[in-house]
PDB file of C-alpha atoms in Angstrom:
ATOM      1  CA  LYS E   1     -11.199 -18.011 -30.196  1.00 62.00           C
ATOM      2  CA  ALA E   2     -12.184 -18.601 -26.576  1.00 73.00           C
ATOM      3  CA  GLY E   3     -13.320 -15.602 -24.580  1.00 92.00           C
ATOM      4  CA  VAL E   4     -12.339 -14.499 -21.103  1.00 95.00           C
ATOM      5  CA  THR E   5     -13.042 -17.308 -18.654  1.00 96.00           C
ATOM      6  CA  GLN E   6     -13.714 -16.728 -14.982  1.00 97.00           C
ATOM      7  CA  THR E   7     -14.032 -19.378 -12.300  1.00 97.00           C
ATOM      8  CA  PRO E   8     -15.907 -20.059 -10.187  1.00 97.00           C
ATOM      9  CA  ARG E   9     -19.112 -18.461 -11.466  1.00 95.00           C
ATOM     10  CA  TYR E  10     -20.935 -18.553  -8.148  1.00 96.00           C
ATOM     11  CA  LEU E  11     -19.708 -18.993  -4.608  1.00 96.00           C
ATOM     12  CA  ILE E  12     -20.855 -18.466  -1.069  1.00 98.00           C
ATOM     13  CA  LYS E  13     -18.380 -17.740   1.705  1.00 98.00           C
ATOM     14  CA  THR E  14     -18.609 -16.969   5.391  1.00 98.00           C
ATOM     15  CA  ARG E  15     -17.393 -13.748   6.993  1.00 97.00           C
ATOM     16  CA  GLY E  16     -13.735 -14.004   7.898  1.00 97.00           C
ATOM     17  CA  GLN E  17     -12.903 -16.551   5.227  1.00 98.00           C
ATOM     18  CA  GLN E  18     -10.761 -15.833   2.202  1.00 98.00           C
ATOM     19  CA  VAL E  19     -11.543 -16.390  -1.448  1.00 98.00           C
ATOM     20  CA  THR E  20      -9.531 -16.754  -4.648  1.00 98.00           C
ATOM     21  CA  LEU E  21     -11.024 -16.001  -8.053  1.00 98.00           C
ATOM     22  CA  SER E  22      -9.436 -16.991 -11.326  1.00 98.00           C
ATOM     23  CA  CYS E  23      -9.384 -15.371 -14.746  1.00 98.00           C
ATOM     24  CA  SER E  24      -8.048 -16.758 -18.015  1.00 97.00           C
ATOM     25  CA  PRO E  25      -7.713 -14.012 -20.625  1.00 96.00           C
ATOM     26  CA  ILE E  26      -8.133 -14.315 -24.347  1.00 95.00           C
ATOM     27  CA  SER E  27      -5.115 -15.982 -25.895  1.00 93.00           C
ATOM     28  CA  GLY E  28      -2.469 -13.398 -26.710  1.00 91.00           C
ATOM     29  CA  HIS E  29      -3.854 -10.753 -24.352  1.00 92.00           C
ATOM     30  CA  ARG E  30      -1.300  -9.531 -21.828  1.00 91.00           C
ATOM     31  CA  SER E  31      -3.451  -7.136 -19.817  1.00 91.00           C
ATOM     32  CA  VAL E  32      -5.902  -8.379 -17.220  1.00 94.00           C
ATOM     33  CA  SER E  33      -7.965  -6.021 -15.108  1.00 94.00           C
ATOM     34  CA  TRP E  34     -10.381  -6.724 -12.273  1.00 96.00           C
ATOM     35  CA  TYR E  35     -13.530  -4.866 -11.292  1.00 95.00           C
ATOM     36  CA  GLN E  36     -16.074  -5.059  -8.500  1.00 96.00           C
ATOM     37  CA  GLN E  37     -19.727  -4.352  -9.215  1.00 94.00           C
ATOM     38  CA  THR E  38     -22.295  -3.752  -6.481  1.00 92.00           C
ATOM     39  CA  PRO E  39     -25.794  -2.269  -6.684  1.00 86.00           C
ATOM     40  CA  GLY E  40     -24.737   0.656  -4.520  1.00 83.00           C
ATOM     41  CA  GLN E  41     -21.329   1.547  -5.958  1.00 84.00           C
ATOM     42  CA  GLY E  42     -21.625   0.357  -9.539  1.00 87.00           C
ATOM     43  CA  LEU E  43     -18.497  -0.756 -11.342  1.00 91.00           C
ATOM     44  CA  GLN E  44     -15.250   0.000  -9.595  1.00 93.00           C
ATOM     45  CA  PHE E  45     -11.715  -0.704 -10.713  1.00 92.00           C
ATOM     46  CA  LEU E  46      -9.719  -3.055  -8.487  1.00 95.00           C
ATOM     47  CA  PHE E  47      -6.390  -3.518 -10.235  1.00 91.00           C
ATOM     48  CA  GLU E  48      -4.719  -4.189 -13.546  1.00 92.00           C
ATOM     49  CA  TYR E  49      -1.861  -6.490 -14.427  1.00 93.00           C
ATOM     50  CA  PHE E  50       0.283  -6.374 -17.515  1.00 91.00           C
ATOM     51  CA  SER E  51       3.024  -8.904 -18.158  1.00 90.00           C
ATOM     52  CA  GLU E  52       2.927 -10.059 -14.514  1.00 93.00           C
ATOM     53  CA  THR E  53       3.293  -6.518 -13.124  1.00 92.00           C
ATOM     54  CA  GLN E  54       0.588  -4.568 -11.345  1.00 92.00           C
ATOM     55  CA  ARG E  55       0.155  -1.353 -13.342  1.00 88.00           C
ATOM     56  CA  ASN E  56      -2.714   0.283 -11.531  1.00 87.00           C
ATOM     57  CA  LYS E  57      -4.593  -0.209  -8.310  1.00 90.00           C
ATOM     58  CA  GLY E  58      -7.992   1.109  -7.279  1.00 91.00           C
ATOM     59  CA  ASN E  59      -9.056   2.417  -3.890  1.00 91.00           C
ATOM     60  CA  PHE E  60      -9.609  -0.869  -2.123  1.00 95.00           C
ATOM     61  CA  PRO E  61      -8.161  -2.072   1.185  1.00 96.00           C
ATOM     62  CA  GLY E  62      -5.137  -4.327   1.324  1.00 95.00           C
ATOM     63  CA  ARG E  63      -7.401  -7.344   1.837  1.00 97.00           C
ATOM     64  CA  PHE E  64      -7.840  -7.277  -1.920  1.00 97.00           C
ATOM     65  CA  SER E  65      -4.825  -8.555  -3.814  1.00 96.00           C
ATOM     66  CA  GLY E  66      -4.034 -10.112  -7.121  1.00 96.00           C
ATOM     67  CA  ARG E  67      -1.348 -11.567  -9.275  1.00 96.00           C
ATOM     68  CA  GLN E  68      -0.684 -12.523 -12.855  1.00 97.00           C
ATOM     69  CA  PHE E  69       1.204 -15.559 -14.051  1.00 96.00           C
ATOM     70  CA  SER E  70       3.579 -15.885 -16.970  1.00 94.00           C
ATOM     71  CA  ASN E  71       0.777 -17.320 -19.146  1.00 93.00           C
ATOM     72  CA  SER E  72      -1.254 -14.123 -18.417  1.00 94.00           C
ATOM     73  CA  ARG E  73      -3.787 -15.962 -16.274  1.00 97.00           C
ATOM     74  CA  SER E  74      -4.676 -13.935 -13.217  1.00 97.00           C
ATOM     75  CA  GLU E  75      -6.039 -14.547  -9.759  1.00 98.00           C
ATOM     76  CA  MET E  76      -7.481 -12.171  -7.236  1.00 98.00           C
ATOM     77  CA  ASN E  77      -7.723 -12.891  -3.548  1.00 98.00           C
ATOM     78  CA  VAL E  78      -9.860 -11.339  -0.858  1.00 98.00           C
ATOM     79  CA  SER E  79      -8.902 -12.137   2.710  1.00 96.00           C
ATOM     80  CA  THR E  80     -10.960 -11.742   5.877  1.00 97.00           C
ATOM     81  CA  LEU E  81     -14.197 -11.437   3.943  1.00 98.00           C
ATOM     82  CA  GLU E  82     -16.806  -8.906   5.022  1.00 97.00           C
ATOM     83  CA  LEU E  83     -20.508  -8.823   4.187  1.00 96.00           C
ATOM     84  CA  GLY E  84     -19.872  -5.758   2.014  1.00 95.00           C
ATOM     85  CA  ASP E  85     -17.583  -7.781  -0.227  1.00 97.00           C
ATOM     86  CA  SER E  86     -20.632  -9.501  -1.691  1.00 97.00           C
ATOM     87  CA  ALA E  87     -20.523  -8.462  -5.324  1.00 96.00           C
ATOM     88  CA  LEU E  88     -20.012  -9.464  -8.912  1.00 96.00           C
ATOM     89  CA  TYR E  89     -16.295  -9.604  -9.664  1.00 97.00           C
ATOM     90  CA  LEU E  90     -15.482  -9.064 -13.298  1.00 96.00           C
ATOM     91  CA  CYS E  91     -12.266  -9.710 -15.126  1.00 95.00           C
ATOM     92  CA  ALA E  92     -11.367  -8.167 -18.457  1.00 93.00           C
ATOM     93  CA  SER E  93      -8.510  -8.671 -20.863  1.00 93.00           C
ATOM     94  CA  SER E  94      -7.032  -6.629 -23.655  1.00 89.00           C
ATOM     95  CA  LEU E  95      -4.038  -6.787 -25.932  1.00 86.00           C
ATOM     96  CA  ALA E  96      -2.312  -3.861 -24.286  1.00 76.00           C
ATOM     97  CA  ALA E  97      -3.209  -1.854 -21.217  1.00 67.00           C
ATOM     98  CA  ALA E  98      -6.920  -1.340 -20.569  1.00 58.00           C
ATOM     99  CA  ASN E  99      -6.441   2.438 -20.617  1.00 59.00           C
ATOM    100  CA  SER E 100      -4.509   2.469 -23.881  1.00 63.00           C
ATOM    101  CA  GLY E 101      -7.582   2.635 -26.075  1.00 64.00           C
ATOM    102  CA  ASN E 102      -7.653  -1.091 -26.877  1.00 74.00           C
ATOM    103  CA  THR E 103     -10.968  -2.927 -26.899  1.00 82.00           C
ATOM    104  CA  ILE E 104     -11.646  -4.601 -23.561  1.00 86.00           C
ATOM    105  CA  TYR E 105     -13.178  -8.072 -23.366  1.00 92.00           C
ATOM    106  CA  PHE E 106     -15.024  -9.015 -20.198  1.00 93.00           C
ATOM    107  CA  GLY E 107     -15.668 -12.384 -18.635  1.00 94.00           C
ATOM    108  CA  GLU E 108     -19.069 -13.451 -17.318  1.00 93.00           C
ATOM    109  CA  GLY E 109     -18.007 -12.646 -13.762  1.00 94.00           C
ATOM    110  CA  SER E 110     -17.867 -14.426 -10.432  1.00 96.00           C
ATOM    111  CA  TRP E 111     -20.813 -13.853  -8.121  1.00 96.00           C
ATOM    112  CA  LEU E 112     -19.579 -13.813  -4.525  1.00 97.00           C
ATOM    113  CA  THR E 113     -21.998 -13.887  -1.614  1.00 97.00           C
ATOM    114  CA  VAL E 114     -20.621 -13.440   1.887  1.00 97.00           C
ATOM    115  CA  VAL E 115     -22.883 -14.634   4.705  1.00 97.00           C
TER     116      VAL E 115
ATOM    117  CA  LYS T   1     -19.733  15.148  -8.729  1.00 65.00           C
ATOM    118  CA  ASN T   2     -18.889  11.948 -10.591  1.00 80.00           C
ATOM    119  CA  GLU T   3     -16.219  12.244 -13.258  1.00 89.00           C
ATOM    120  CA  VAL T   4     -18.495  10.348 -15.667  1.00 94.00           C
ATOM    121  CA  GLU T   5     -22.184  11.148 -15.745  1.00 95.00           C
ATOM    122  CA  GLN T   6     -24.807   9.294 -17.726  1.00 96.00           C
ATOM    123  CA  SER T   7     -28.371  10.235 -18.558  1.00 95.00           C
ATOM    124  CA  PRO T   8     -31.002   9.113 -18.295  1.00 97.00           C
ATOM    125  CA  GLN T   9     -30.611   6.593 -15.473  1.00 95.00           C
ATOM    126  CA  ASN T  10     -33.637   4.642 -16.640  1.00 96.00           C
ATOM    127  CA  LEU T  11     -35.250   4.545 -20.032  1.00 97.00           C
ATOM    128  CA  THR T  12     -38.279   2.707 -21.358  1.00 97.00           C
ATOM    129  CA  ALA T  13     -39.211   2.541 -25.017  1.00 97.00           C
ATOM    130  CA  GLN T  14     -41.568   0.846 -27.398  1.00 97.00           C
ATOM    131  CA  GLU T  15     -40.133  -1.489 -29.973  1.00 97.00           C
ATOM    132  CA  GLY T  16     -39.020   0.444 -33.034  1.00 97.00           C
ATOM    133  CA  GLU T  17     -38.268   3.699 -31.241  1.00 97.00           C
ATOM    134  CA  PHE T  18     -35.015   5.651 -31.659  1.00 98.00           C
ATOM    135  CA  ILE T  19     -33.056   5.753 -28.401  1.00 98.00           C
ATOM    136  CA  THR T  20     -30.307   8.078 -27.216  1.00 98.00           C
ATOM    137  CA  ILE T  21     -28.152   7.617 -24.123  1.00 98.00           C
ATOM    138  CA  ASN T  22     -25.794  10.391 -23.109  1.00 98.00           C
ATOM    139  CA  CYS T  23     -22.429  10.420 -21.355  1.00 97.00           C
ATOM    140  CA  SER T  24     -20.554  13.475 -20.098  1.00 97.00           C
ATOM    141  CA  TYR T  25     -17.141  13.443 -18.525  1.00 95.00           C
ATOM    142  CA  SER T  26     -15.033  16.023 -16.774  1.00 91.00           C
ATOM    143  CA  VAL T  27     -11.501  14.753 -17.342  1.00 82.00           C
ATOM    144  CA  GLY T  28      -9.184  14.526 -20.299  1.00 84.00           C
ATOM    145  CA  ILE T  29      -9.410  11.086 -21.854  1.00 86.00           C
ATOM    146  CA  SER T  30      -7.588   8.874 -24.295  1.00 84.00           C
ATOM    147  CA  ALA T  31     -10.673   6.849 -25.187  1.00 88.00           C
ATOM    148  CA  LEU T  32     -14.320   6.325 -24.303  1.00 93.00           C
ATOM    149  CA  HIS T  33     -15.975   2.925 -24.139  1.00 93.00           C
ATOM    150  CA  TRP T  34     -19.634   1.992 -24.434  1.00 96.00           C
ATOM    151  CA  LEU T  35     -20.459  -1.280 -22.700  1.00 96.00           C
ATOM    152  CA  GLN T  36     -23.624  -3.387 -22.596  1.00 96.00           C
ATOM    153  CA  GLN T  37     -24.548  -5.534 -19.616  1.00 94.00           C
ATOM    154  CA  HIS T  38     -27.411  -8.021 -19.749  1.00 90.00           C
ATOM    155  CA  PRO T  39     -29.042  -9.552 -16.652  1.00 83.00           C
ATOM    156  CA  GLY T  40     -26.720 -12.291 -15.444  1.00 77.00           C
ATOM    157  CA  GLY T  41     -23.710 -10.033 -15.401  1.00 75.00           C
ATOM    158  CA  GLY T  42     -21.657 -10.454 -18.570  1.00 85.00           C
ATOM    159  CA  ILE T  43     -20.438  -7.230 -20.155  1.00 92.00           C
ATOM    160  CA  VAL T  44     -19.881  -6.731 -23.857  1.00 93.00           C
ATOM    161  CA  SER T  45     -17.817  -3.901 -25.280  1.00 92.00           C
ATOM    162  CA  LEU T  46     -19.890  -2.153 -27.959  1.00 95.00           C
ATOM    163  CA  PHE T  47     -17.612   0.667 -29.017  1.00 93.00           C
ATOM    164  CA  MET T  48     -14.287   2.238 -28.234  1.00 91.00           C
ATOM    165  CA  LEU T  49     -14.020   5.831 -29.444  1.00 91.00           C
ATOM    166  CA  SER T  50     -11.392   8.494 -29.361  1.00 89.00           C
ATOM    167  CA  SER T  51     -12.995  10.815 -31.926  1.00 91.00           C
ATOM    168  CA  GLY T  52     -15.861  11.110 -34.375  1.00 94.00           C
ATOM    169  CA  LYS T  53     -18.477   8.465 -34.913  1.00 96.00           C
ATOM    170  CA  LYS T  54     -18.752   4.679 -35.183  1.00 95.00           C
ATOM    171  CA  LYS T  55     -21.605   2.505 -36.409  1.00 96.00           C
ATOM    172  CA  HIS T  56     -22.282  -1.167 -35.893  1.00 94.00           C
ATOM    173  CA  GLY T  57     -25.607  -2.488 -37.117  1.00 96.00           C
ATOM    174  CA  ARG T  58     -28.361  -0.498 -35.411  1.00 97.00           C
ATOM    175  CA  LEU T  59     -25.957   1.084 -32.940  1.00 97.00           C
ATOM    176  CA  ILE T  60     -24.230   4.421 -33.461  1.00 98.00           C
ATOM    177  CA  ALA T  61     -21.776   6.073 -31.075  1.00 98.00           C
ATOM    178  CA  THR T  62     -20.518   9.625 -31.330  1.00 97.00           C
ATOM    179  CA  ILE T  63     -18.054  11.622 -29.298  1.00 97.00           C
ATOM    180  CA  ASN T  64     -17.321  15.340 -29.101  1.00 95.00           C
ATOM    181  CA  ILE T  65     -13.931  15.739 -27.454  1.00 92.00           C
ATOM    182  CA  GLN T  66     -14.209  19.534 -27.097  1.00 93.00           C
ATOM    183  CA  GLU T  67     -17.555  19.290 -25.311  1.00 94.00           C
ATOM    184  CA  LYS T  68     -16.521  16.157 -23.354  1.00 95.00           C
ATOM    185  CA  HIS T  69     -19.698  14.402 -24.412  1.00 96.00           C
ATOM    186  CA  SER T  70     -20.640  11.135 -26.084  1.00 98.00           C
ATOM    187  CA  SER T  71     -23.942   9.651 -27.202  1.00 98.00           C
ATOM    188  CA  LEU T  72     -25.040   6.122 -27.929  1.00 98.00           C
ATOM    189  CA  HIS T  73     -27.949   5.801 -30.346  1.00 98.00           C
ATOM    190  CA  ILE T  74     -30.045   2.716 -31.013  1.00 98.00           C
ATOM    191  CA  THR T  75     -32.165   2.815 -34.144  1.00 96.00           C
ATOM    192  CA  ALA T  76     -35.279   0.633 -34.515  1.00 96.00           C
ATOM    193  CA  SER T  77     -35.015  -0.604 -30.928  1.00 97.00           C
ATOM    194  CA  HIS T  78     -35.911  -4.197 -30.123  1.00 96.00           C
ATOM    195  CA  PRO T  79     -36.735  -5.963 -26.839  1.00 96.00           C
ATOM    196  CA  ARG T  80     -33.394  -7.788 -27.050  1.00 94.00           C
ATOM    197  CA  ASP T  81     -31.713  -4.373 -26.673  1.00 96.00           C
ATOM    198  CA  SER T  82     -32.980  -4.302 -23.081  1.00 96.00           C
ATOM    199  CA  ALA T  83     -29.864  -4.092 -20.930  1.00 96.00           C
ATOM    200  CA  VAL T  84     -27.764  -1.703 -18.879  1.00 96.00           C
ATOM    201  CA  TYR T  85     -25.539   0.516 -20.997  1.00 97.00           C
ATOM    202  CA  ILE T  86     -22.381   1.780 -19.322  1.00 96.00           C
ATOM    203  CA  CYS T  87     -20.047   4.530 -20.421  1.00 96.00           C
ATOM    204  CA  ALA T  88     -16.412   4.308 -19.305  1.00 93.00           C
ATOM    205  CA  VAL T  89     -13.447   6.559 -19.978  1.00 91.00           C
ATOM    206  CA  SER T  90      -9.785   5.747 -20.001  1.00 84.00           C
ATOM    207  CA  ARG T  91      -6.926   8.112 -19.414  1.00 78.00           C
ATOM    208  CA  ASN T  92      -3.279   7.550 -20.135  1.00 69.00           C
ATOM    209  CA  THR T  93      -1.532   5.625 -17.362  1.00 61.00           C
ATOM    210  CA  ASP T  94      -4.710   5.615 -15.285  1.00 68.00           C
ATOM    211  CA  LYS T  95      -7.600   3.333 -14.461  1.00 79.00           C
ATOM    212  CA  LEU T  96     -10.932   3.092 -16.253  1.00 85.00           C
ATOM    213  CA  ILE T  97     -13.644   5.301 -14.782  1.00 89.00           C
ATOM    214  CA  PHE T  98     -17.235   4.153 -15.164  1.00 92.00           C
ATOM    215  CA  GLY T  99     -20.552   5.921 -15.323  1.00 93.00           C
ATOM    216  CA  THR T 100     -23.427   4.606 -13.250  1.00 91.00           C
ATOM    217  CA  GLY T 101     -25.180   3.078 -16.235  1.00 94.00           C
ATOM    218  CA  THR T 102     -28.481   3.540 -18.052  1.00 96.00           C
ATOM    219  CA  ARG T 103     -31.075   0.804 -17.649  1.00 96.00           C
ATOM    220  CA  LEU T 104     -33.001   0.404 -20.911  1.00 97.00           C
ATOM    221  CA  GLN T 105     -36.204  -1.588 -21.269  1.00 97.00           C
ATOM    222  CA  VAL T 106     -37.750  -1.998 -24.688  1.00 97.00           C
ATOM    223  CA  PHE T 107     -41.307  -3.324 -24.763  1.00 97.00           C
ATOM    224  CA  PRO T 108     -42.871  -5.114 -27.724  1.00 95.00           C
TER     225      PRO T 108
END
């Protein structure tokens, strides 16, 4: 059974640009959640989607957005990139909601560097 | 004060030693997760607990709901156990909250 797949794995963007990251969950998983990890702030929750609906959103500005498609694949978008957006972006999937007590499966992450 | 606190922040051990990592939380939870992150970024879920104790190989996780405390134990530690261990709690209808992680280095 394939794991959670994130693309791209590494990318470099310039300030002001926008970026789209993709996440394919484990087959059959309907919940996809996104996290940002930086050395200073650690792991922080961005948002969670379940059956194409955003269930929860973290404390991030509106430049951060996401969506989930009918096949449960998810994308997140960051517009008007800032240097502080440089981070590892992790996606995770689970059968039901991530906060329901189900095991969460993480992807390898997308390393974003903003220059 | 963070809602999820881990200790210690950094831990070094000799191969074969017994290791304990602690996690305390201040909110009511539906489950607690122990995660392992190796250099390179990928995170693996080790345990998901809502009560009692779980064991998988050399890893043991316990939780005390009344005391709002969980421990992760590694018996007979090995250099391949070197990683960052992260505690996270989940609450009904709410987001996951993460601890800051414990960086473990096991030397041969």
